[in-house]
Amino acid sequence: MSVTVVGVDIGNSTTEASVALIDEDGSVRYVGVALTRTTGIKGTVKNVDGVVKAVTRAAQDAGIRLADLDVILLNEATPVISGLAMETITETIITESTMIGHDPRTPGGRGLGVGTIVDFGALPDAAPGDQVIVVVPRGVDFDLTASTLNAAVERGVDVTAAILGNDDAVLVANRLNRPIPIIDEVSRVDAVPVGMLAAVEVAGPGQSIRTLSNAYGLATIFELDPDQTRVVSPVARALTGNRSAVVIRTPSGDVEDRTIPAGSLEFIGAAKRGSIDVSRGAAEIMAEVERVSPLRDVLGESGTNTGGMISNVRQSMADLSKHALADVHIGDLLAIDTLVPQEVRGGVAGEVALENAVALAAMVRTKESGMQAVADAVAAALADAGCRRISAVVGGVEAEMAVLGALTTPGTDKPLVVLDMGGGSTDAAVIDSEGATQAVHLAGAGDLVTKLIDAELGLDNLELAEEIKQFPLGKAESFFHVRLENGTVQFFEKPLSPNAFARVVTLTPTGMNPIPTRHSLDRIRAVRRTAKERVFVVNALRALRGIAPHGDLRRIGFVVLLGGCALDFEIPDLIADAVAPYGIVCGTGNVRGTEGPRNAVASGLVAAYAATQGAPDRISVDA
């Protein structure tokens, strides 16, 4: 007589189920699978709704009534919460007006103009030979602006550039007898200081400025000494990549880079302790983590964002798992250096500079698992649904079940490593040639990548950042064709949406979604790939070194990638390229030859249960 069992893998983001019929001789027939979103934090009783939904759908897929199920097998997993913090550790400060905010996408004319700033109303008073840059307030018609500038030039005034409050740069430039660089849409044109030496630069279409984005170019224009050049270098850095810019020299104006106190982290290891300031950067933070490893806990300086993040994830875990705060510890921490656009303090109109920042991901683990409570709650919920005879048990440790399921991937053999990359953590497990297993759990995965993309592109939209992470990009170059990020072109019979024209778009299964940002396709792609490399590749290598014999990656034969991130269109290739020098065979898993990288733990639970039939004291790891 066969037994009908359901293996259920409760993950951080998804819950997977696998229905199988186990005969008396221990042979297994898998007949149904299901995938649902995890409800609540993994390893807590809030998982019950997601488990019941997954079991119900898997039974329907198998054509089996819920009442005919015998055993529900749950994975033994300690709850994990990952917290993220983005700490900006440098800050650009401007005293008085050194830069003027404007729209760098809509300038007129081209070239570099240097002169003294004069008000539009005072232009008729300018003497012949004066080198001036004219500031035109809002409300002045472009025809009047152009005719007044032409009249001044005819009188011998050397008008070298213009600064407009309206969006009229191209209209004015087209009506001038002598071309000059013009910037427009200056939001606080009334704050532009008159009588100061200034420089305006406009590059040609498709190009970026060269002089004002170069610290030595600024030094040449404004006759700066070495100390002054060092001071204005943040201005040049902030203007890099713009098509147009304006810089004004004010006698008492100053620009400085300042390091922001971001707080310190205290690491408590099994045998060592250490402390480091977050402002030292990711390299030194991770070196300290490595020095005190294995990590037992992390404390953050109170009163800082870093300390707040550490405290919040610890308290969240305590509240959800009903454990005492003293029993909740930081199991791992990942720090990554990044650059994020931040508004310049003291700027006139929202000037932005790329500031140094450190992204932190912390993983919290509890003292013990509460999975038996989850199993009891699942059995009770199914009993209420009419499944009186069903039982729910904790069927095996998650890491062991993952490698058991991964071994059903065709072409694999021991020793084998499983890399399960989810939303909050990267988990790895190894099985050696004798069948012994070992696991490691690291902070940082898909959620951190999303936050890095969001921060570095200045999107302030995590849903859009998630979409950029998941899908390739294209550029709608006409209403009938899109150039893909790999350089190829895709043509369409019907015209594209006007919203997508001339925009960078994400190529989703449901269509093209425009990305509302000024960044180029190459820039967005570079940010996306770099974020994945700094999280997934770094964590993959950390995990492999943590479980490889004596830390030697060459002693690992096969690496199987599992989880949702293994379905990503570029992550498996990035990791495979990183481990290729060590002779490791790496690829996306194909559990049972049919399920791809999904269902490994659920299938492993079923296989382990089947292996105990007739030999309850032994769980085989051969699939």
Coordinates of C-alpha atoms in Angstrom, one line a residue:
M1 CA 0.0 0.0 0.0
S2 CA 1.4 3.4 -1.0
V3 CA 1.8 6.4 1.2
T4 CA 0.9 9.9 -0.1
V5 CA 3.3 12.5 1.2
V6 CA 3.9 16.2 0.6
G7 CA 7.3 17.8 1.0
V8 CA 7.0 21.5 1.8
D9 CA 9.9 23.9 1.7
I10 CA 9.2 27.2 3.5
G11 CA 11.7 29.8 2.1
N12 CA 12.2 33.4 2.8
S13 CA 10.2 34.5 -0.2
T14 CA 8.4 31.4 -1.6
T15 CA 6.9 28.2 -0.3
E16 CA 7.3 25.1 -2.5
A17 CA 5.4 21.8 -2.3
S18 CA 6.0 18.4 -3.9
V19 CA 3.4 15.5 -3.8
A20 CA 4.7 12.0 -4.1
L21 CA 3.4 8.4 -3.8
I22 CA 5.8 6.1 -1.9
D23 CA 5.3 2.4 -2.4
E24 CA 6.1 -0.3 0.2
D25 CA 9.5 -1.0 -1.3
G26 CA 10.5 2.7 -0.9
S27 CA 10.1 3.7 -4.6
V28 CA 9.0 7.2 -5.2
R29 CA 6.6 8.6 -7.8
Y30 CA 6.4 12.5 -7.9
V31 CA 3.0 13.5 -9.1
G32 CA 2.4 17.2 -8.3
V33 CA 4.2 20.4 -7.5
A34 CA 3.2 23.9 -6.4
L35 CA 4.7 27.3 -5.7
T36 CA 3.2 30.1 -3.5
R37 CA 4.4 33.2 -1.7
T38 CA 5.6 32.7 1.8
T39 CA 3.2 34.2 4.4
G40 CA 5.0 35.8 7.4
I41 CA 8.6 35.4 8.3
K42 CA 10.2 32.0 7.6
G43 CA 10.0 29.6 10.5
T44 CA 7.0 31.3 12.3
V45 CA 3.4 30.2 12.7
K46 CA 2.4 32.8 10.2
N47 CA 3.7 30.5 7.5
V48 CA 0.6 28.2 7.9
D49 CA -1.5 30.1 5.4
G50 CA 1.2 29.8 2.7
V51 CA 1.8 26.1 3.5
V52 CA -1.9 25.2 3.3
K53 CA -2.2 27.0 0.0
A54 CA 0.9 25.3 -1.4
V55 CA -0.3 21.8 -0.3
T56 CA -3.8 22.4 -1.7
R57 CA -2.4 23.5 -5.1
A58 CA 0.1 20.6 -5.2
A59 CA -2.7 18.1 -4.5
Q60 CA -4.8 19.7 -7.2
D61 CA -1.9 19.4 -9.6
A62 CA -1.5 15.8 -8.7
G63 CA -5.3 15.1 -9.0
I64 CA -5.4 14.0 -5.4
R65 CA -8.0 15.0 -2.8
L66 CA -6.6 16.7 0.3
A67 CA -8.3 14.0 2.4
D68 CA -6.2 11.4 0.7
L69 CA -2.9 12.9 1.9
D70 CA -1.1 11.1 4.7
V71 CA 2.0 13.1 5.8
I72 CA 3.2 16.7 5.4
L73 CA 7.0 17.0 5.6
L74 CA 8.3 20.4 6.6
N75 CA 12.0 21.6 6.4
E76 CA 13.8 22.2 9.7
A77 CA 14.9 25.8 9.3
T78 CA 15.9 28.5 11.7
P79 CA 14.1 31.8 11.0
V80 CA 16.2 34.4 9.3
I81 CA 15.6 38.2 9.0
S82 CA 17.9 40.4 6.9
G83 CA 18.0 44.1 7.5
L84 CA 19.5 46.7 5.1
A85 CA 21.0 50.2 5.8
M86 CA 22.5 52.6 3.3
E87 CA 25.0 54.9 5.1
T88 CA 26.3 57.9 3.3
I89 CA 29.8 58.6 4.6
T90 CA 30.9 61.7 2.7
E91 CA 29.1 65.0 2.1
T92 CA 29.7 67.9 -0.3
I93 CA 29.0 71.3 1.2
I94 CA 28.8 74.6 -0.7
T95 CA 28.9 78.0 1.1
E96 CA 27.3 80.7 -1.0
S97 CA 26.6 79.9 -4.7
T98 CA 29.4 78.0 -6.5
M99 CA 27.2 76.0 -8.8
I100 CA 23.8 76.8 -10.3
G101 CA 21.2 74.1 -10.7
H102 CA 19.6 73.9 -14.1
D103 CA 18.3 71.3 -16.6
P104 CA 21.5 70.0 -18.3
R105 CA 19.4 68.2 -21.0
T106 CA 18.0 71.3 -22.7
P107 CA 20.8 73.8 -23.3
G108 CA 21.2 76.0 -26.4
G109 CA 24.3 76.7 -28.5
R110 CA 27.6 75.1 -27.6
G111 CA 31.1 76.0 -26.4
L112 CA 32.6 77.6 -23.3
G113 CA 31.9 81.2 -22.2
V114 CA 33.7 83.1 -19.4
G115 CA 32.7 86.5 -18.2
T116 CA 31.2 88.6 -15.4
I117 CA 27.5 88.1 -14.6
V118 CA 25.2 91.0 -15.4
D119 CA 21.5 91.3 -15.0
F120 CA 19.4 91.4 -18.1
G121 CA 18.0 94.8 -17.3
A122 CA 21.5 96.2 -16.8
L123 CA 22.8 94.9 -20.2
P124 CA 22.2 98.2 -22.0
D125 CA 24.7 99.8 -19.6
A126 CA 27.5 97.4 -20.4
A127 CA 30.5 99.1 -22.1
P128 CA 31.9 97.9 -25.4
G129 CA 34.6 95.2 -24.8
D130 CA 33.1 93.9 -21.5
Q131 CA 33.0 90.1 -21.3
V132 CA 29.6 89.4 -19.8
I133 CA 27.3 86.5 -19.0
V134 CA 23.7 87.7 -19.0
V135 CA 21.1 86.4 -16.5
V136 CA 17.6 86.6 -17.9
P137 CA 14.8 86.2 -15.3
R138 CA 11.6 84.3 -15.8
G139 CA 8.8 86.0 -17.7
V140 CA 11.0 87.6 -20.4
D141 CA 10.0 86.5 -23.9
F142 CA 12.6 84.6 -25.9
D143 CA 12.2 87.1 -28.9
L144 CA 12.9 90.0 -26.5
T145 CA 15.9 88.1 -25.0
A146 CA 17.4 87.4 -28.4
S147 CA 17.0 90.9 -29.8
T148 CA 18.5 92.5 -26.7
L149 CA 21.5 90.2 -26.8
N150 CA 22.0 90.9 -30.5
A151 CA 21.8 94.6 -29.9
A152 CA 24.4 94.4 -27.1
V153 CA 26.8 92.4 -29.4
E154 CA 26.3 95.0 -32.2
R155 CA 27.4 97.7 -29.7
G156 CA 30.6 95.8 -29.1
V157 CA 29.7 94.1 -25.8
D158 CA 31.3 90.6 -25.7
V159 CA 28.3 88.5 -24.6
T160 CA 29.9 85.1 -23.9
A161 CA 27.0 83.2 -22.5
A162 CA 23.4 83.4 -21.1
I163 CA 21.6 82.0 -18.1
L164 CA 17.8 81.7 -18.5
G165 CA 15.0 81.2 -16.0
N166 CA 12.6 80.0 -18.7
D167 CA 12.9 76.9 -20.9
D168 CA 13.9 78.9 -23.9
A169 CA 17.6 78.1 -24.5
V170 CA 17.1 76.6 -28.0
L171 CA 14.6 79.2 -29.1
V172 CA 17.0 82.0 -28.1
A173 CA 20.1 80.3 -29.6
N174 CA 18.3 80.0 -32.9
R175 CA 17.7 83.8 -33.1
L176 CA 21.2 85.0 -32.2
N177 CA 23.6 86.5 -34.8
R178 CA 26.6 85.0 -32.9
P179 CA 26.3 81.6 -31.2
I180 CA 26.9 81.4 -27.5
P181 CA 26.4 78.7 -24.9
I182 CA 23.0 79.1 -23.1
I183 CA 21.6 77.2 -20.1
D184 CA 18.0 77.3 -19.1
E185 CA 15.4 76.2 -16.5
V186 CA 17.4 77.7 -13.6
S187 CA 15.0 77.2 -10.8
R188 CA 16.3 80.0 -8.6
V189 CA 17.6 82.4 -11.2
D190 CA 17.0 85.3 -8.8
A191 CA 19.7 83.9 -6.5
V192 CA 22.4 84.0 -9.2
P193 CA 25.0 86.5 -7.8
V194 CA 25.6 89.5 -10.1
G195 CA 29.1 90.9 -10.6
M196 CA 30.9 87.6 -10.1
L197 CA 33.2 85.8 -12.6
A198 CA 31.5 82.7 -14.1
A199 CA 31.9 80.1 -16.8
V200 CA 29.1 78.4 -18.8
E201 CA 29.8 75.3 -20.9
V202 CA 27.5 73.5 -23.4
A203 CA 28.6 70.3 -25.2
G204 CA 27.3 69.1 -28.5
P205 CA 24.5 66.6 -28.8
G206 CA 25.5 63.2 -27.4
Q207 CA 28.6 64.6 -25.7
S208 CA 29.4 65.8 -22.2
I209 CA 31.3 68.9 -21.0
R210 CA 35.1 68.7 -20.6
T211 CA 36.4 71.9 -19.1
L212 CA 34.0 72.5 -16.1
S213 CA 34.1 68.8 -15.1
N214 CA 37.8 69.0 -14.9
A215 CA 39.4 70.4 -11.7
Y216 CA 42.3 71.7 -13.7
G217 CA 40.0 73.3 -16.2
L218 CA 38.4 75.2 -13.4
A219 CA 41.8 76.2 -12.1
T220 CA 42.7 77.6 -15.5
I221 CA 39.5 79.6 -15.9
F222 CA 39.5 81.1 -12.3
E223 CA 43.3 81.2 -11.8
L224 CA 43.3 79.0 -8.8
D225 CA 46.3 77.9 -6.7
P226 CA 46.8 74.3 -5.7
D227 CA 44.9 74.6 -2.4
Q228 CA 41.9 76.3 -4.2
T229 CA 42.0 73.6 -6.9
R230 CA 41.7 70.9 -4.2
V231 CA 38.7 72.7 -2.7
V232 CA 36.8 72.9 -6.0
S233 CA 37.4 69.4 -7.1
P234 CA 34.0 68.2 -5.7
V235 CA 32.4 70.7 -8.0
A236 CA 34.1 69.2 -11.1
R237 CA 33.2 65.7 -9.9
A238 CA 29.5 66.7 -9.5
L239 CA 29.3 68.0 -13.0
T240 CA 30.8 64.9 -14.7
G241 CA 28.6 63.5 -17.5
N242 CA 26.4 66.6 -17.9
R243 CA 25.9 68.2 -21.3
S244 CA 25.8 71.7 -19.8
A245 CA 27.0 73.4 -16.6
V246 CA 27.7 76.7 -15.0
V247 CA 30.2 77.5 -12.3
I248 CA 30.5 80.9 -10.5
R249 CA 33.4 82.0 -8.4
T250 CA 32.3 83.8 -5.3
P251 CA 35.0 85.5 -3.1
S252 CA 33.8 84.0 0.1
G253 CA 32.4 80.8 -1.5
D254 CA 33.9 77.5 -0.6
V255 CA 33.3 73.8 -1.3
E256 CA 34.4 71.0 0.9
D257 CA 34.2 67.3 1.2
R258 CA 33.3 66.2 4.7
T259 CA 33.2 62.7 6.3
I260 CA 29.9 62.1 8.1
P261 CA 30.0 60.1 11.4
A262 CA 28.1 57.0 10.4
G263 CA 28.5 55.1 13.6
S264 CA 30.6 52.1 14.5
L265 CA 30.1 48.3 14.5
E266 CA 31.3 46.0 17.2
F267 CA 31.9 42.4 16.1
I268 CA 31.8 39.5 18.6
G269 CA 33.4 36.3 17.4
A270 CA 33.8 32.9 18.9
A271 CA 37.3 33.8 20.2
K272 CA 37.9 37.4 19.1
R273 CA 36.2 40.8 19.3
G274 CA 36.7 43.9 17.1
S275 CA 35.3 47.3 16.4
I276 CA 35.4 49.6 13.3
D277 CA 33.8 52.8 12.2
V278 CA 31.5 52.4 9.2
S279 CA 33.0 55.4 7.5
R280 CA 36.2 53.4 7.0
G281 CA 34.5 51.6 4.1
A282 CA 33.4 48.1 3.2
A283 CA 36.8 46.6 2.6
E284 CA 37.9 47.3 6.2
I285 CA 34.6 46.3 7.6
M286 CA 34.7 42.9 5.8
A287 CA 38.3 42.4 6.8
E288 CA 37.3 42.8 10.5
V289 CA 34.4 40.4 10.0
E290 CA 36.9 37.9 8.6
R291 CA 39.4 38.5 11.4
V292 CA 36.9 37.7 14.2
S293 CA 35.1 34.9 12.3
P294 CA 33.2 32.8 13.1
L295 CA 30.8 35.6 13.9
R296 CA 28.6 35.3 17.0
D297 CA 27.0 38.7 17.1
V298 CA 27.2 42.3 15.9
L299 CA 26.4 45.4 17.9
G300 CA 25.7 48.9 16.4
E301 CA 26.6 52.2 18.0
S302 CA 23.4 53.6 19.6
G303 CA 22.0 56.9 18.2
T304 CA 23.2 56.2 14.7
N305 CA 21.4 54.8 11.6
T306 CA 23.8 51.8 11.7
G307 CA 22.9 51.1 15.3
G308 CA 19.2 51.6 14.5
M309 CA 19.3 49.0 11.7
I310 CA 21.0 46.4 13.8
S311 CA 18.6 47.0 16.7
N312 CA 15.5 46.9 14.4
V313 CA 16.3 43.5 12.8
R314 CA 17.1 42.0 16.2
Q315 CA 13.9 43.3 17.8
S316 CA 11.8 42.3 14.7
M317 CA 13.1 38.7 15.1
A318 CA 12.4 38.7 18.8
D319 CA 8.9 39.9 18.3
L320 CA 8.1 37.4 15.5
S321 CA 9.7 34.3 17.0
K322 CA 8.6 35.1 20.6
H323 CA 12.2 34.7 21.7
A324 CA 13.9 36.8 24.3
L325 CA 16.0 39.6 22.8
A326 CA 19.1 38.1 24.4
D327 CA 18.6 34.9 22.4
V328 CA 18.6 36.7 19.0
H329 CA 22.0 37.3 17.4
I330 CA 23.5 38.7 14.2
G331 CA 24.8 35.6 12.3
D332 CA 26.5 37.5 9.4
L333 CA 27.1 40.9 8.0
L334 CA 27.9 42.1 4.4
A335 CA 29.2 45.5 3.6
I336 CA 29.5 47.0 0.1
D337 CA 31.0 50.3 -1.0
T338 CA 28.8 52.3 -3.4
L339 CA 28.3 55.8 -4.8
V340 CA 24.9 57.4 -4.3
P341 CA 23.6 60.7 -5.7
Q342 CA 22.9 63.1 -2.8
E343 CA 21.8 66.8 -2.9
V344 CA 24.7 69.1 -2.3
R345 CA 24.3 71.0 1.0
G346 CA 24.2 74.8 0.4
G347 CA 23.5 74.5 -3.4
V348 CA 21.2 77.0 -5.0
A349 CA 18.9 74.7 -6.9
G350 CA 19.2 71.0 -6.0
E351 CA 22.8 70.3 -7.2
V352 CA 23.7 66.7 -6.9
A353 CA 27.0 65.0 -6.1
L354 CA 28.0 61.4 -6.1
E355 CA 28.8 60.6 -2.4
N356 CA 30.5 57.6 -0.9
A357 CA 28.2 55.3 0.9
V358 CA 28.3 51.9 2.5
A359 CA 25.4 49.4 2.1
L360 CA 25.0 47.0 5.0
A361 CA 23.1 43.7 5.1
A362 CA 22.7 41.9 8.5
M363 CA 21.3 38.4 9.1
V364 CA 19.6 37.5 12.3
R365 CA 19.2 34.0 13.6
T366 CA 17.5 32.8 16.7
K367 CA 18.7 30.4 19.3
E368 CA 16.4 27.5 18.3
S369 CA 13.9 26.7 15.6
G370 CA 10.1 26.9 16.1
M371 CA 9.3 24.6 13.1
Q372 CA 7.6 22.0 15.3
A373 CA 5.1 24.7 16.3
V374 CA 4.6 25.5 12.6
A375 CA 4.0 21.8 11.9
D376 CA 1.4 21.5 14.6
A377 CA -0.4 24.6 13.3
V378 CA -0.4 23.2 9.8
A379 CA -1.9 19.9 10.9
A380 CA -4.5 21.7 12.9
A381 CA -5.4 24.0 9.9
L382 CA -5.7 21.0 7.6
A383 CA -7.8 19.1 10.1
D384 CA -10.2 22.0 10.2
A385 CA -10.4 21.7 6.4
G386 CA -11.5 18.1 6.8
C387 CA -8.2 16.2 6.6
R388 CA -8.5 14.4 10.0
R389 CA -6.0 11.7 9.4
I390 CA -3.1 13.8 8.1
S391 CA 0.0 14.4 10.1
A392 CA 2.6 17.1 9.8
V393 CA 6.2 16.5 10.9
V394 CA 9.6 18.2 10.5
G395 CA 11.2 16.0 8.0
G396 CA 14.8 17.1 7.8
V397 CA 17.4 19.9 8.1
E398 CA 17.0 22.3 5.2
A399 CA 20.7 22.2 4.0
E400 CA 20.7 18.4 4.0
M401 CA 17.4 18.2 2.1
A402 CA 18.7 20.8 -0.4
V403 CA 21.7 18.7 -1.4
L404 CA 19.6 15.6 -1.5
G405 CA 17.2 17.3 -4.0
A406 CA 20.1 18.9 -5.9
L407 CA 21.7 15.5 -6.4
T408 CA 18.7 14.5 -8.6
T409 CA 20.1 17.1 -11.2
P410 CA 21.4 15.1 -14.1
G411 CA 25.2 15.1 -14.4
T412 CA 26.0 15.9 -10.7
D413 CA 28.0 13.8 -8.3
K414 CA 29.6 14.2 -4.8
P415 CA 31.3 16.2 -3.6
L416 CA 28.6 18.7 -4.4
V417 CA 27.8 22.3 -3.2
V418 CA 24.3 23.8 -3.3
L419 CA 24.1 27.6 -3.5
D420 CA 20.5 28.8 -2.6
M421 CA 20.3 32.6 -3.3
G422 CA 17.1 34.2 -2.1
G423 CA 15.9 37.6 -1.2
G424 CA 17.6 38.1 2.2
S425 CA 20.3 35.6 2.5
T426 CA 22.7 33.3 0.5
D427 CA 22.8 29.8 1.8
A428 CA 25.3 27.1 0.9
A429 CA 25.5 23.4 1.7
V430 CA 28.1 20.8 0.8
I431 CA 28.0 17.1 0.8
D432 CA 31.3 15.2 0.7
S433 CA 32.1 11.9 -0.9
E434 CA 31.2 10.1 2.3
G435 CA 27.8 11.8 2.6
A436 CA 28.6 14.2 5.4
T437 CA 27.0 17.7 5.0
Q438 CA 27.9 21.1 6.2
A439 CA 26.1 24.4 5.7
V440 CA 26.7 28.2 5.9
H441 CA 24.3 31.1 5.8
L442 CA 25.4 34.6 4.7
A443 CA 23.6 38.0 4.8
G444 CA 22.9 39.7 1.5
A445 CA 21.1 38.6 -1.6
G446 CA 18.4 39.9 -4.0
D447 CA 17.0 42.6 -1.7
L448 CA 20.4 44.2 -1.3
V449 CA 20.9 44.2 -5.1
T450 CA 17.6 46.0 -5.5
K451 CA 18.5 48.6 -2.9
L452 CA 21.9 49.2 -4.5
I453 CA 20.3 49.7 -7.9
D454 CA 17.7 52.1 -6.4
A455 CA 20.4 54.1 -4.6
E456 CA 23.0 54.3 -7.3
L457 CA 20.5 55.4 -10.0
G458 CA 18.7 57.8 -7.6
L459 CA 15.3 56.2 -8.5
D460 CA 13.7 56.3 -5.0
N461 CA 11.4 53.5 -6.3
L462 CA 12.2 50.0 -5.1
E463 CA 9.6 48.4 -7.5
L464 CA 11.3 50.0 -10.5
A465 CA 14.7 48.9 -9.2
E466 CA 13.4 45.3 -8.8
E467 CA 12.2 45.4 -12.4
I468 CA 15.6 46.7 -13.6
K469 CA 17.3 43.8 -11.7
Q470 CA 15.1 41.1 -13.2
F471 CA 14.8 42.1 -16.9
P472 CA 17.1 43.1 -19.7
L473 CA 17.1 46.6 -21.1
G474 CA 16.5 48.2 -24.5
K475 CA 16.3 51.6 -26.1
A476 CA 13.3 52.5 -28.3
E477 CA 15.1 54.3 -31.2
S478 CA 12.0 54.6 -33.3
F479 CA 8.3 53.7 -33.1
F480 CA 9.0 50.5 -34.9
H481 CA 12.3 49.2 -33.5
V482 CA 14.2 48.7 -30.2
R483 CA 17.9 48.3 -29.8
L484 CA 18.6 45.7 -27.1
E485 CA 21.3 46.0 -24.5
N486 CA 23.4 43.4 -26.4
G487 CA 23.5 45.6 -29.5
T488 CA 20.9 43.6 -31.5
V489 CA 17.8 45.3 -33.0
Q490 CA 14.2 44.1 -32.6
F491 CA 11.6 45.3 -35.2
F492 CA 7.8 45.6 -34.6
E493 CA 4.9 45.6 -37.1
K494 CA 2.8 47.8 -34.9
P495 CA 4.1 51.2 -33.5
L496 CA 5.4 51.2 -30.0
S497 CA 3.8 53.3 -27.2
P498 CA 4.7 57.0 -27.4
N499 CA 5.7 56.7 -23.7
A500 CA 8.5 54.4 -24.7
F501 CA 9.9 56.4 -27.6
A502 CA 13.5 57.5 -27.2
R503 CA 13.5 56.0 -23.6
V504 CA 15.4 53.2 -22.0
V505 CA 12.9 50.5 -21.3
T506 CA 12.8 47.2 -19.4
L507 CA 11.8 44.2 -21.5
T508 CA 9.3 42.4 -19.3
P509 CA 7.1 39.4 -20.4
T510 CA 4.1 41.8 -20.4
G511 CA 5.8 44.5 -22.6
M512 CA 8.2 47.4 -22.4
N513 CA 8.2 49.7 -19.4
P514 CA 10.0 53.0 -19.8
I515 CA 12.5 54.0 -17.0
P516 CA 11.9 57.6 -15.9
T517 CA 15.6 58.6 -15.5
R518 CA 18.2 60.5 -17.4
H519 CA 20.8 57.7 -17.2
S520 CA 21.8 56.0 -20.4
L521 CA 21.2 52.3 -21.2
D522 CA 24.9 51.5 -20.7
R523 CA 24.9 53.3 -17.3
I524 CA 21.8 51.4 -16.0
R525 CA 23.2 48.1 -17.3
A526 CA 26.6 48.7 -15.6
V527 CA 24.9 49.5 -12.3
R528 CA 22.8 46.4 -12.5
R529 CA 25.6 44.0 -13.3
T530 CA 28.0 45.6 -10.8
A531 CA 25.4 45.3 -8.0
K532 CA 24.9 41.6 -8.8
E533 CA 28.6 41.0 -8.9
R534 CA 29.2 42.8 -5.5
V535 CA 26.5 40.8 -3.8
F536 CA 25.9 37.4 -5.5
V537 CA 29.5 36.7 -6.7
V538 CA 31.1 38.0 -3.5
N539 CA 28.7 36.0 -1.4
A540 CA 29.1 32.9 -3.5
L541 CA 32.8 32.9 -3.1
R542 CA 32.5 33.7 0.6
A543 CA 30.1 30.7 1.0
L544 CA 32.3 28.3 -1.0
R545 CA 35.4 29.3 1.0
G546 CA 33.4 28.8 4.2
I547 CA 32.5 25.2 3.4
A548 CA 35.3 24.0 1.1
P549 CA 37.8 21.6 2.8
H550 CA 40.5 23.9 4.3
G551 CA 39.0 26.8 2.3
D552 CA 40.4 25.3 -0.9
L553 CA 37.9 25.9 -3.7
R554 CA 39.7 23.4 -6.0
R555 CA 38.5 20.6 -3.8
I556 CA 34.9 21.3 -4.7
G557 CA 33.7 19.3 -7.7
F558 CA 30.2 20.6 -8.5
V559 CA 28.2 23.7 -7.6
V560 CA 24.4 23.7 -8.2
L561 CA 22.5 27.0 -8.1
L562 CA 19.1 26.9 -6.6
G563 CA 16.3 29.3 -5.7
G564 CA 14.6 32.2 -7.5
C565 CA 17.9 34.0 -8.3
A566 CA 19.1 31.0 -10.2
L567 CA 16.4 31.8 -12.7
D568 CA 17.9 35.3 -13.3
F569 CA 19.1 35.9 -16.8
E570 CA 22.7 36.8 -15.8
I571 CA 23.5 35.7 -12.2
P572 CA 24.3 32.1 -13.1
D573 CA 26.8 33.2 -15.8
L574 CA 28.4 35.7 -13.4
I575 CA 29.0 33.0 -10.7
A576 CA 30.1 30.4 -13.2
D577 CA 32.7 32.8 -14.6
A578 CA 33.9 33.5 -11.1
V579 CA 34.4 29.9 -10.1
A580 CA 35.7 28.6 -13.5
P581 CA 39.4 29.3 -12.6
Y582 CA 39.0 26.7 -9.8
G583 CA 37.9 23.9 -12.1
I584 CA 34.4 23.9 -10.6
V585 CA 31.4 22.7 -12.7
C586 CA 28.8 25.3 -12.0
G587 CA 25.3 25.7 -13.4
T588 CA 21.6 26.1 -12.6
G589 CA 20.1 23.1 -11.0
N590 CA 17.4 20.9 -12.7
V591 CA 15.8 19.0 -9.8
R592 CA 14.6 15.6 -10.9
G593 CA 15.4 16.6 -14.4
T594 CA 12.1 18.5 -14.7
E595 CA 11.8 21.3 -12.1
G596 CA 14.8 23.5 -12.8
P597 CA 16.3 25.2 -9.7
R598 CA 13.0 25.0 -7.9
N599 CA 11.7 22.3 -5.5
A600 CA 15.0 20.9 -4.3
V601 CA 14.3 21.0 -0.6
A602 CA 10.7 19.7 -1.1
S603 CA 11.9 16.9 -3.3
G604 CA 14.7 16.1 -0.8
L605 CA 12.2 15.8 2.1
V606 CA 10.2 13.2 0.1
A607 CA 13.4 11.3 -0.9
A608 CA 14.7 11.3 2.7
Y609 CA 11.3 10.1 4.0
A610 CA 11.2 7.3 1.4
A611 CA 14.7 6.2 2.4
T612 CA 13.6 5.6 6.0
Q613 CA 10.9 3.2 5.0
G614 CA 12.2 -0.2 6.2
A615 CA 15.3 1.5 7.7
P616 CA 14.1 4.2 10.1
D617 CA 17.5 4.6 11.7
R618 CA 19.2 5.7 8.5
I619 CA 18.5 8.5 6.0
S620 CA 20.3 7.9 2.7
V621 CA 21.7 10.9 0.8
D622 CA 21.7 9.0 -2.5
A623 CA 18.9 10.0 -4.8

